mmCIF file of C-alpha atoms in Angstrom:
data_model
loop_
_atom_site.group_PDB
_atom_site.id
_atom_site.type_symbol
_atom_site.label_atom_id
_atom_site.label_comp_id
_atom_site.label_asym_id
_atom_site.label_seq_id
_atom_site.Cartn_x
_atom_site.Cartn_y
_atom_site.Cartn_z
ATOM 1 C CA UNK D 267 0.000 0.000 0.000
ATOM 2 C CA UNK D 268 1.183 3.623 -1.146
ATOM 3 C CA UNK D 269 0.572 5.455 2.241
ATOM 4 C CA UNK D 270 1.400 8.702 0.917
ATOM 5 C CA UNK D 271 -1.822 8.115 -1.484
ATOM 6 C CA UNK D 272 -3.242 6.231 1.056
ATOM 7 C CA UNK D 273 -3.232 9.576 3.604
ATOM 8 C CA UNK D 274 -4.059 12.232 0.016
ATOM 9 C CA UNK D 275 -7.231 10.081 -0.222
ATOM 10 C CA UNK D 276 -8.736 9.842 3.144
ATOM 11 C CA UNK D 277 -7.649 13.051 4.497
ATOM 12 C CA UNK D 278 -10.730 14.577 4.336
ATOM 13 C CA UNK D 279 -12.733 12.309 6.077
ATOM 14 C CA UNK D 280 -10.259 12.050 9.055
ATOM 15 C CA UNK D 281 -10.522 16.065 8.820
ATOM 16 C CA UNK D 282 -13.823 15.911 9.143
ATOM 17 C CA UNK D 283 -14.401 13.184 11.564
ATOM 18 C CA UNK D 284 -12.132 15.284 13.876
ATOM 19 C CA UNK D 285 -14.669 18.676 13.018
ATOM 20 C CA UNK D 286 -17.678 16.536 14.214
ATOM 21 C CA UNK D 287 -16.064 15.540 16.888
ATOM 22 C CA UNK D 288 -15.224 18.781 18.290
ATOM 23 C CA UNK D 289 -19.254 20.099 18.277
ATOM 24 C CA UNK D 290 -20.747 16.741 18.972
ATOM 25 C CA UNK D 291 -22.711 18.755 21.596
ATOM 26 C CA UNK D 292 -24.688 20.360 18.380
ATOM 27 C CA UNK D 293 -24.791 17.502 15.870
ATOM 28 C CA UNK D 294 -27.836 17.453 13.702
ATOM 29 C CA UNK D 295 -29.418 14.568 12.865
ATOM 30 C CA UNK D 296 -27.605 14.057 9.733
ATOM 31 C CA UNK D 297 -24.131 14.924 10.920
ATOM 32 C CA UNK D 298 -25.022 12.694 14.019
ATOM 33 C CA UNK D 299 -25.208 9.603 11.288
ATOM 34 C CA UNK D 300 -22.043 10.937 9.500
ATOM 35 C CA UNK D 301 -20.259 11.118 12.483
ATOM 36 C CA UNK D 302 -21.341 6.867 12.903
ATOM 37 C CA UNK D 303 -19.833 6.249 9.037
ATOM 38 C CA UNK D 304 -16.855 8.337 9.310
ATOM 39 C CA UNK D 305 -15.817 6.319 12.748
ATOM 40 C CA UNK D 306 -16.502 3.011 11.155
ATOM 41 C CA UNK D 307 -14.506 3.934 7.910
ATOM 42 C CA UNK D 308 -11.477 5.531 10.352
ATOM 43 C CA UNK D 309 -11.488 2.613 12.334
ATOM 44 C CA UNK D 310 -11.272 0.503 9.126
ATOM 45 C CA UNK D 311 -8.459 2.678 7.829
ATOM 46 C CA UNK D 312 -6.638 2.198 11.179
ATOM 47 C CA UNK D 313 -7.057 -1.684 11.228
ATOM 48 C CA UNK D 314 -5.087 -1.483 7.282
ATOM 49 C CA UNK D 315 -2.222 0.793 8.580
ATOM 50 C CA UNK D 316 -1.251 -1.559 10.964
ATOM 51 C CA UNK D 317 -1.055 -4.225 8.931
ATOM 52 C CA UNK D 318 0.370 -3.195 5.933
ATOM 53 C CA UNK D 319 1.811 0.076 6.445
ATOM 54 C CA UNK D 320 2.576 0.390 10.082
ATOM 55 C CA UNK D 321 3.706 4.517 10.665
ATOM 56 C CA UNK D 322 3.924 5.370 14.572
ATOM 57 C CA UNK D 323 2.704 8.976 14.000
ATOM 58 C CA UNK D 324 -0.358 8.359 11.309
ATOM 59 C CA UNK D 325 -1.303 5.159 14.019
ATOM 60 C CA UNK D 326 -1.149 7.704 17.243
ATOM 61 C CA UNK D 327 -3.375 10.486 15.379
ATOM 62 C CA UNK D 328 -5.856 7.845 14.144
ATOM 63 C CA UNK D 329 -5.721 5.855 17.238
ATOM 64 C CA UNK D 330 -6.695 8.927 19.270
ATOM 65 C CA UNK D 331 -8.925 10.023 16.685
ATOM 66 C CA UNK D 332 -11.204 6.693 16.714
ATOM 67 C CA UNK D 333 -11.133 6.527 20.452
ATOM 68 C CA UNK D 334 -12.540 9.722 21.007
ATOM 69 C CA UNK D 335 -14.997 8.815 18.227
ATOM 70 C CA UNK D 336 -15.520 5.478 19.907
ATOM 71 C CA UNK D 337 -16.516 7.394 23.161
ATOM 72 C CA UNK D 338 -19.506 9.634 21.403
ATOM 73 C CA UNK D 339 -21.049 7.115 19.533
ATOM 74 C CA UNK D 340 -21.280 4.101 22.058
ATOM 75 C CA UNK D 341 -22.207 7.529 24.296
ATOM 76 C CA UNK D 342 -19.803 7.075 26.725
ATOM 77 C CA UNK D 343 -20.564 9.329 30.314
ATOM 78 C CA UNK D 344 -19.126 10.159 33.454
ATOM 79 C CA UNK D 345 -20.605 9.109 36.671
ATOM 80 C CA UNK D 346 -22.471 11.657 38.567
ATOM 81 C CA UNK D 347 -23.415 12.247 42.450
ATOM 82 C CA UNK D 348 -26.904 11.534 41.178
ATOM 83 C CA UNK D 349 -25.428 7.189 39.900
ATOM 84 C CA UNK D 350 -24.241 7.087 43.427
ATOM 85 C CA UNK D 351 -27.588 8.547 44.891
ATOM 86 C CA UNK D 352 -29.108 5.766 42.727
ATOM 87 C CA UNK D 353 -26.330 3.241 44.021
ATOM 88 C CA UNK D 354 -27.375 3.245 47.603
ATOM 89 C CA UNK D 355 -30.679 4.216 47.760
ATOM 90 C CA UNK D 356 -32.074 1.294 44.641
ATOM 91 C CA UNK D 357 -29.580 -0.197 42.914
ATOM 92 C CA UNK D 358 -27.306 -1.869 45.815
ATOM 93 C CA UNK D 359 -30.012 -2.667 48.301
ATOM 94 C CA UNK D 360 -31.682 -3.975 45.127
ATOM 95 C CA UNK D 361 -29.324 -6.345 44.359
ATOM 96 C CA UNK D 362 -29.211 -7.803 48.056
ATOM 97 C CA UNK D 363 -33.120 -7.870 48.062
ATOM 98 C CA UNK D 364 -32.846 -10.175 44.634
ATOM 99 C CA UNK D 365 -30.208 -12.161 46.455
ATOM 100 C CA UNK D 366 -32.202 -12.990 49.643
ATOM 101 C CA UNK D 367 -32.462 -16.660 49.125
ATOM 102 C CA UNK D 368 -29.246 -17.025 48.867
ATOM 103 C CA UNK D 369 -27.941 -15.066 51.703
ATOM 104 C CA UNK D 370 -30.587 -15.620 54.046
ATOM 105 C CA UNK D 371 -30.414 -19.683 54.320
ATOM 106 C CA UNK D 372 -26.312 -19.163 53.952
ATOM 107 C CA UNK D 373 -27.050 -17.300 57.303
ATOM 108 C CA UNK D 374 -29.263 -19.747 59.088
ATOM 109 C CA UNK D 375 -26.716 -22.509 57.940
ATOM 110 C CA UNK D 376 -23.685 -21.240 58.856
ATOM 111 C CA UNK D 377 -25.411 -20.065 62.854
ATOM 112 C CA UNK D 378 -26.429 -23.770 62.823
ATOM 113 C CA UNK D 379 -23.215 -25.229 62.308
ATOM 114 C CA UNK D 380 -21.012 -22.323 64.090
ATOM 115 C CA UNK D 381 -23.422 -23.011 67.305
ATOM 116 C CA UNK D 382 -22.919 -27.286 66.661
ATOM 117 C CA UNK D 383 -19.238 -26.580 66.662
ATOM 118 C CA UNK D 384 -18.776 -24.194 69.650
ATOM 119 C CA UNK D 385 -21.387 -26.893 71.479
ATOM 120 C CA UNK D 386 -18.935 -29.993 70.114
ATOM 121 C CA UNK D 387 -15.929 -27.842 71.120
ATOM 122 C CA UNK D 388 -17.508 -26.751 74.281
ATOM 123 C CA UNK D 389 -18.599 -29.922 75.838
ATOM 124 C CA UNK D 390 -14.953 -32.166 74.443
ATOM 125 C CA UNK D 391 -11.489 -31.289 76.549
ATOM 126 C CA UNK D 392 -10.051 -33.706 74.032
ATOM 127 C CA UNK D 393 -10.704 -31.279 70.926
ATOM 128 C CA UNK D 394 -10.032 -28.168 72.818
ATOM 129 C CA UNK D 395 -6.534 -30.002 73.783
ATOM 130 C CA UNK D 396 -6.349 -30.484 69.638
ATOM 131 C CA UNK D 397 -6.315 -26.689 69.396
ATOM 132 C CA UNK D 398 -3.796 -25.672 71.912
ATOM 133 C CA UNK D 399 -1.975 -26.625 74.559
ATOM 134 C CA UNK D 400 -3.977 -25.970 77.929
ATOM 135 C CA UNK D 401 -1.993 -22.575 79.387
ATOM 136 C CA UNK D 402 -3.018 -21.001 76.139
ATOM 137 C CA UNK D 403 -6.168 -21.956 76.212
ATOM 138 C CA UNK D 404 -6.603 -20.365 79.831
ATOM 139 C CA UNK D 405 -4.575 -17.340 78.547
ATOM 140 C CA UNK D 406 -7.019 -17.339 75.802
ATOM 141 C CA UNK D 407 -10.403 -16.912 77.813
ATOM 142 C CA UNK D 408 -9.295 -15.740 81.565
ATOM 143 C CA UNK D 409 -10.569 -12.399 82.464
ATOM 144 C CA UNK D 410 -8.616 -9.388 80.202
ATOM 145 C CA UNK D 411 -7.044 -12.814 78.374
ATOM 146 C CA UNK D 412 -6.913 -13.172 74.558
ATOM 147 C CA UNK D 413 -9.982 -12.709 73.616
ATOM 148 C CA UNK D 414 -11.286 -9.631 75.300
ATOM 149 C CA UNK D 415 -7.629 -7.867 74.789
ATOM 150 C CA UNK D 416 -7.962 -8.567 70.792
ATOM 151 C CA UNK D 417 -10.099 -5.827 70.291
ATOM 152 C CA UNK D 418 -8.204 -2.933 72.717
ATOM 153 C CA UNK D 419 -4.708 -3.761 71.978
ATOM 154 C CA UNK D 420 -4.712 -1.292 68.891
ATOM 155 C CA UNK D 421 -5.958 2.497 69.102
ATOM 156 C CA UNK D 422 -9.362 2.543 67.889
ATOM 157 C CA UNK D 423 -8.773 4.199 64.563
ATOM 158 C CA UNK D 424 -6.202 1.254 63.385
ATOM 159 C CA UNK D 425 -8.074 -1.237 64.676
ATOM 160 C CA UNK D 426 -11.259 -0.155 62.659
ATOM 161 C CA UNK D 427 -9.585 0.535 59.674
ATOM 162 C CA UNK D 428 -7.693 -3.097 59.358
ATOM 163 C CA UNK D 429 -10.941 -4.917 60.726
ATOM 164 C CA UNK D 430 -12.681 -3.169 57.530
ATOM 165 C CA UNK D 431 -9.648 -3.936 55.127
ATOM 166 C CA UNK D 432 -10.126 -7.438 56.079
ATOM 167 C CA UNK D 433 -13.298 -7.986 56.365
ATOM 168 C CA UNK D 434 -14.054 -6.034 52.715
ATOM 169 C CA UNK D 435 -11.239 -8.570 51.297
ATOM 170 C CA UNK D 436 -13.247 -11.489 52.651
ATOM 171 C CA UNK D 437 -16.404 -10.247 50.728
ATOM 172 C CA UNK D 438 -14.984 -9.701 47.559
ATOM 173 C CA UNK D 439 -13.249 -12.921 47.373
ATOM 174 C CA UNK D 440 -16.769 -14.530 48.174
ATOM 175 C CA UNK D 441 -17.641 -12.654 45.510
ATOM 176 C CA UNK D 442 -15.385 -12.631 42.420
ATOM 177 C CA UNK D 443 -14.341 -16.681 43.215
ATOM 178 C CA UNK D 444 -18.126 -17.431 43.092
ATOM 179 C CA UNK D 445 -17.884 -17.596 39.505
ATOM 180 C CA UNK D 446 -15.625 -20.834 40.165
ATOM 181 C CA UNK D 447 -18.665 -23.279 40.938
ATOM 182 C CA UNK D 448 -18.927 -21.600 44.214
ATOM 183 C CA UNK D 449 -16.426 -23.936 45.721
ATOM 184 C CA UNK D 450 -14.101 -21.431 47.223
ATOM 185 C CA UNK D 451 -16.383 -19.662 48.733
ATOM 186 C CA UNK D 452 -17.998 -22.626 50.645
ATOM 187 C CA UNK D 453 -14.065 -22.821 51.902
ATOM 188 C CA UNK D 454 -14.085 -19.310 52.781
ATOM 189 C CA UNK D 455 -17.747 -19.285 54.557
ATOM 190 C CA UNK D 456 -16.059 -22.454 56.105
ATOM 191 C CA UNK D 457 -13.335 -20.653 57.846
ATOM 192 C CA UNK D 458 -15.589 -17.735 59.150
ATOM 193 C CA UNK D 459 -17.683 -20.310 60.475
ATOM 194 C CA UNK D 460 -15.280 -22.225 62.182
ATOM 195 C CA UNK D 461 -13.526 -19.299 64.226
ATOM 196 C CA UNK D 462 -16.711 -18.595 65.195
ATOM 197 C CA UNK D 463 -17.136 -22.329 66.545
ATOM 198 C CA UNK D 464 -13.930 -22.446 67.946
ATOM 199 C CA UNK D 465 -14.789 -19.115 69.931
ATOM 200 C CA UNK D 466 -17.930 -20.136 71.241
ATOM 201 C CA UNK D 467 -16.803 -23.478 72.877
ATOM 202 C CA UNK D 468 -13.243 -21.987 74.572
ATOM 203 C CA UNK D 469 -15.388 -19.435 76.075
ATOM 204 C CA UNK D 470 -18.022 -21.593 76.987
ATOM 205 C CA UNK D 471 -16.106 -24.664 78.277
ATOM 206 C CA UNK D 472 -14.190 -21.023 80.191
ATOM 207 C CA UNK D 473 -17.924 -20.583 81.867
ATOM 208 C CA UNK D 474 -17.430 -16.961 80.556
ATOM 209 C CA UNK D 475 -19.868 -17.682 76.914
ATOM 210 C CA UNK D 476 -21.842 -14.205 77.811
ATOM 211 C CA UNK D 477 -18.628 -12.237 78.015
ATOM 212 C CA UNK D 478 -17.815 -13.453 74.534
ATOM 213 C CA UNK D 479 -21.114 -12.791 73.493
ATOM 214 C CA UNK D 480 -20.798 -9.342 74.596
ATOM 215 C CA UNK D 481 -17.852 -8.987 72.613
ATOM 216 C CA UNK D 482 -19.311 -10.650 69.350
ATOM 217 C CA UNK D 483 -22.463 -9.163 69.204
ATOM 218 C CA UNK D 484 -22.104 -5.007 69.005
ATOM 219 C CA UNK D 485 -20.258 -5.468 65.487
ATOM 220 C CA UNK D 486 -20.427 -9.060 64.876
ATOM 221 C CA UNK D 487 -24.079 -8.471 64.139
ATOM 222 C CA UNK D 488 -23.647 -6.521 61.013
ATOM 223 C CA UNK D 489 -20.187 -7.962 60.315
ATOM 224 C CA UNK D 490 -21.259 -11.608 59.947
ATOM 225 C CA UNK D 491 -24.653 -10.202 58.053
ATOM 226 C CA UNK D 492 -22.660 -8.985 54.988
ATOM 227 C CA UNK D 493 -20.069 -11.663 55.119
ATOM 228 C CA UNK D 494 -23.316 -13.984 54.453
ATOM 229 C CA UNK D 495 -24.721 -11.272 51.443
ATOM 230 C CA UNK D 496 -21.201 -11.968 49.960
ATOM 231 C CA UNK D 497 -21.110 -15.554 49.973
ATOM 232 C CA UNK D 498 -24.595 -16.188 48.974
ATOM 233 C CA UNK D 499 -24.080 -14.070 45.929
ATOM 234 C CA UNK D 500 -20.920 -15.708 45.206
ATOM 235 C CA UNK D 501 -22.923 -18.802 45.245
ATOM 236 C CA UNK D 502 -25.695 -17.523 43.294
ATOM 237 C CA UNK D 503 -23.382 -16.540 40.811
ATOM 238 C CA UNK D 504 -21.654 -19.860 41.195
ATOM 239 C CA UNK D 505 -25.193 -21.905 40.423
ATOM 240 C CA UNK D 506 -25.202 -19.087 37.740
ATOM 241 C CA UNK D 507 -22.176 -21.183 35.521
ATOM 242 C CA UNK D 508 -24.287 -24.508 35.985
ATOM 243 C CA UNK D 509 -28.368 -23.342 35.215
ATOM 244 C CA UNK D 510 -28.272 -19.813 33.357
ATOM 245 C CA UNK D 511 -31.829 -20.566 33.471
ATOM 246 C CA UNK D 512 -33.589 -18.876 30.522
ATOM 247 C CA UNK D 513 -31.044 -16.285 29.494
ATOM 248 C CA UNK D 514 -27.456 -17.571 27.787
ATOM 249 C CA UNK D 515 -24.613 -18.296 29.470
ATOM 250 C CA UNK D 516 -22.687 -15.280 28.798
ATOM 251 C CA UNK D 517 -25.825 -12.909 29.221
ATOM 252 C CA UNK D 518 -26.258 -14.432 32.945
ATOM 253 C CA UNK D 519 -22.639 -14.342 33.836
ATOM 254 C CA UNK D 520 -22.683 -10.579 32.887
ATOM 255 C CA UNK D 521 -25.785 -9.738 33.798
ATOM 256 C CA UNK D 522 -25.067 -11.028 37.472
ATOM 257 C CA UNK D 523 -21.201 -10.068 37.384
ATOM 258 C CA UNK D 524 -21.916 -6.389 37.245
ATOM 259 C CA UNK D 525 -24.422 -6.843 40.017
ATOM 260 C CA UNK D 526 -22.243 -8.516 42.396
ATOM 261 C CA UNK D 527 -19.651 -6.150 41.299
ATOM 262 C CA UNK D 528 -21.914 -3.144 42.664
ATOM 263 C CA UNK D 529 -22.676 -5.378 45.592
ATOM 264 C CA UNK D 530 -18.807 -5.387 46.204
ATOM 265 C CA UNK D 531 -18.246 -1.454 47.039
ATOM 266 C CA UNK D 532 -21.974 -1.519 48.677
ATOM 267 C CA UNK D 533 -20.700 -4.389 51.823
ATOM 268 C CA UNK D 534 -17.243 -2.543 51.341
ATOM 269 C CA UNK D 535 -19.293 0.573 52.890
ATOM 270 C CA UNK D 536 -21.578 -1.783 55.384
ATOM 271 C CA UNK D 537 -18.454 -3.062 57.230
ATOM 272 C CA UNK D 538 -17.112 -0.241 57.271
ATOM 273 C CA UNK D 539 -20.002 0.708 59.966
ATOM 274 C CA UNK D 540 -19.373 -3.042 61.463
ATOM 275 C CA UNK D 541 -15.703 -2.120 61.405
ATOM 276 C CA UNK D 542 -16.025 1.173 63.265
ATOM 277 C CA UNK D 543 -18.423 0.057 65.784
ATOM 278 C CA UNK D 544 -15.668 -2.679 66.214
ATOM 279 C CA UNK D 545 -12.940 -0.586 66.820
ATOM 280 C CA UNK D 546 -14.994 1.948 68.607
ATOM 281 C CA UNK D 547 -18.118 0.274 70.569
ATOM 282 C CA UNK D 548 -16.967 -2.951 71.064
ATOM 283 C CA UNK D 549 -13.657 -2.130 73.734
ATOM 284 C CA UNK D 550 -15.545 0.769 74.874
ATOM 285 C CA UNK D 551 -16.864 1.011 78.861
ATOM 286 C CA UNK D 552 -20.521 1.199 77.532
ATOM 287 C CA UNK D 553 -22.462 -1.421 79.849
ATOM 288 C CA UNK D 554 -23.327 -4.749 77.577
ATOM 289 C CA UNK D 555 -26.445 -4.246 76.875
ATOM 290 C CA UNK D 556 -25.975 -0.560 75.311
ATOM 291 C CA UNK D 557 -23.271 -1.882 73.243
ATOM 292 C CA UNK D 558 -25.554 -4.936 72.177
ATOM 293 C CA UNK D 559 -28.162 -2.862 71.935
ATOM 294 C CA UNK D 560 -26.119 -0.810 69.227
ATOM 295 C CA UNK D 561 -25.089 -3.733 67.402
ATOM 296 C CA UNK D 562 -28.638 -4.936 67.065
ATOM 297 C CA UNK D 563 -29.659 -1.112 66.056
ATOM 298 C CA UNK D 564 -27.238 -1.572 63.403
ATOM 299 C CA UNK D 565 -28.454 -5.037 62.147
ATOM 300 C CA UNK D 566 -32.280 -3.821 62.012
ATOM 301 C CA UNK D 567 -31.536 -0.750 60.399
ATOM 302 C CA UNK D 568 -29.613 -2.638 57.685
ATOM 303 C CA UNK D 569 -32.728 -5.546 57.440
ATOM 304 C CA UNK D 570 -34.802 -2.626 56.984
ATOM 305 C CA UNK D 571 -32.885 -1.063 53.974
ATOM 306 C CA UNK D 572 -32.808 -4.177 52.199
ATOM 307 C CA UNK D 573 -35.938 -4.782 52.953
ATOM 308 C CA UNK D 574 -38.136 -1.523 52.346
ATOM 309 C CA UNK D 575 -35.680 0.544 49.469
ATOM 310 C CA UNK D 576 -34.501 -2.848 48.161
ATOM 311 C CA UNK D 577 -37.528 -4.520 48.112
ATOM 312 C CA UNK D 578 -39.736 -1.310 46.663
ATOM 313 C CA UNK D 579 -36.921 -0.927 43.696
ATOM 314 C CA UNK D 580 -36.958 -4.475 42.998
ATOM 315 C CA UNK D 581 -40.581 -4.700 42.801
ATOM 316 C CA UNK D 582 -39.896 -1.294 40.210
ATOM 317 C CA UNK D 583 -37.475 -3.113 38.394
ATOM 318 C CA UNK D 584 -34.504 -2.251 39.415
ATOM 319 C CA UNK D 585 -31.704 -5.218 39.943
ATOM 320 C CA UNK D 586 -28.817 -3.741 41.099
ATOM 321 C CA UNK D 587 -27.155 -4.154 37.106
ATOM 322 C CA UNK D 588 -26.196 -1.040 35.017
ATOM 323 C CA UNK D 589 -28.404 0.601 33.283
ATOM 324 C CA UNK D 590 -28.805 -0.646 29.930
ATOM 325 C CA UNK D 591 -27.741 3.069 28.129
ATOM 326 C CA UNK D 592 -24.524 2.306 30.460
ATOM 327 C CA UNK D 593 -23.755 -1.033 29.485
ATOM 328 C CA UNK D 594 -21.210 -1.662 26.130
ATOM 329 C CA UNK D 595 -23.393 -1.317 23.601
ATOM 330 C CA UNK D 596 -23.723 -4.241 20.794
ATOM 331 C CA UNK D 597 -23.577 -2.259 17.895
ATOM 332 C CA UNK D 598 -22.557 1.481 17.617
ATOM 333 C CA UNK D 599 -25.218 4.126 18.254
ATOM 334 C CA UNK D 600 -24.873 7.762 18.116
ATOM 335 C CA UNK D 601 -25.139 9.725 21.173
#
């Protein structure tokens, strides 16, 4: 190919692609379809530099020049403060509304089995000698031991913000692995679970369950709430791979990939509440029962989110997905 021709011929339309371009605020009609054709004939043109004629400069000028014609047509836009309005008051509660039979028997489960371990734990010297050696078992649960230290051996501020980088981890794992069958996030569920076991039976074989309790409950609450969200979406979008159900494969696995996406940053902010009530309720000299009573404040204002703004968007339509104007359009379409 004769670039020098090549560039002579097409000049003009990369001109004028670049004019529409710069007022594609006030398009009419017909320059808004001209502006379509001369990105699809650009784009062409690009695709047969590179291959036969690769020149860095002519490739930088018309790679720029399609992407920014890429942008209007597909009608590319920035987020706004009104999306994340949207976000948390439809589209993330939404999306854990939708997910509720997953999350909700995950929860009742995982209780089940955390309270049959803790009770097995609790009531067997020989599997509490399995999991350490007897002194650090009573260091672990003695008054001011291990277990009521954990959570005022950090300033407040620290401890929050590593409880809440660890906890958010734990949720997104449960969420992006889901797509592998589910199976490591039954693993991960697995391991939340059994600290929780193990915790209950020291204390209780210790005689001191309600102090643990006490402990557990203010964030634990909320914490342990989300954790479940997470993993029964990551299993919803694990039974996703196996029974799309009516829609395709691919269709399902996006559809419900961008939702637990969403569903992601929206537990990222929910423990970060658990995580500063953690750091901050939890070790603080409030008698039980107020902090308790602010953990379960916490857990029935969240039910009640899902349940009222989630539930009246889902009923609206709303899934917790991208709107479809947002999503990568199939073919081009002018803006």
């Amino acid at each position: 190919m004769d670039l020098d021709v090549f560039v002579s011929t097409h000049r003009a339309e990369w001109n004028r692609l670049d004019a529409l371009l710069r007022r594609r605020r006030r398009l009419t009609g017909a320059e808004a379809d001209e502006l379509v054709v001369l990105y699809q004939r650009t784009a062409t043109h690009l695709s047969l530099i590179r291959s036969s004629a690769p020149d860095p400069q002519l490739t930088g000028r018309l790679s720029g020049l399609v992407a920014r014609a890429r942008s209007t047509v597909t009608g590319t836009r920035r987020a706004s403060w009104r999306d994340a309005v949207h976000f948390l008051t439809a589209g993330f509660p939404a999306a854990v509304y939708r997910s509720r039979h997953w999350w909700v028997p995950t929860a009742i489960v995982s209780t089940i089995v955390a309270a049959l371990l803790g009770w097995w734990i609790g009531t067997h010297p020989e599997v509490q000698s399995a999991i350490a050696a007897p002194t650090e078992l009573r260091e672990l649960t003695r008054p001011g031991g291990g277990y009521e230290t954990y959570y005022s051996s950090h300033p407040a501020a620290a401890f929050a913000a590593q409880v809440w980088t660890n906890n958010a981890q734990a949720a997104a794992m449960c969420l992006v692995l889901g797509i592998f069958l589910g199976l490591p996030v039954l693993w991960i569920l697995f391991l939340n679970v059994l600290n929780l076991g193990v915790g209950l039976g020291l204390m209780s074989s210790a005689g001191r369950l309600d102090t643990f309790l006490g402990l557990l409950l203010p964030h634990g609450l909320l914490e342990l709430t989300a954790v479940f969200v997470a993993a029964g979406t990551g299993l919803r979008l694990g039974w996703t791979v196996i029974d799309p159900g009516p829609r395709t494969r691919r269709t399902a696995l996006a559809e419900e990939g961008r939702a637990a996406v969403g569903m992601a940053m929206g537990l990222a902010l929910v423990l970060l509440v658990s995580g500063a009530i953690e750091g901050f309720v939890t070790p603080s000299g409030l008698p039980t029962w107020a902090r308790i009573s602010i953990g379960i404040a916490a857990e029935l204002a969240f039910l009640a989110y899902v349940y009222v703004l989630g539930g009246r968007a889902s009923r609206t339509g709303d899934t917790g997905d991208l709107d479809a104007a947002e999503r990568s359009a199939r073919v081009p379409t002018a803006a």
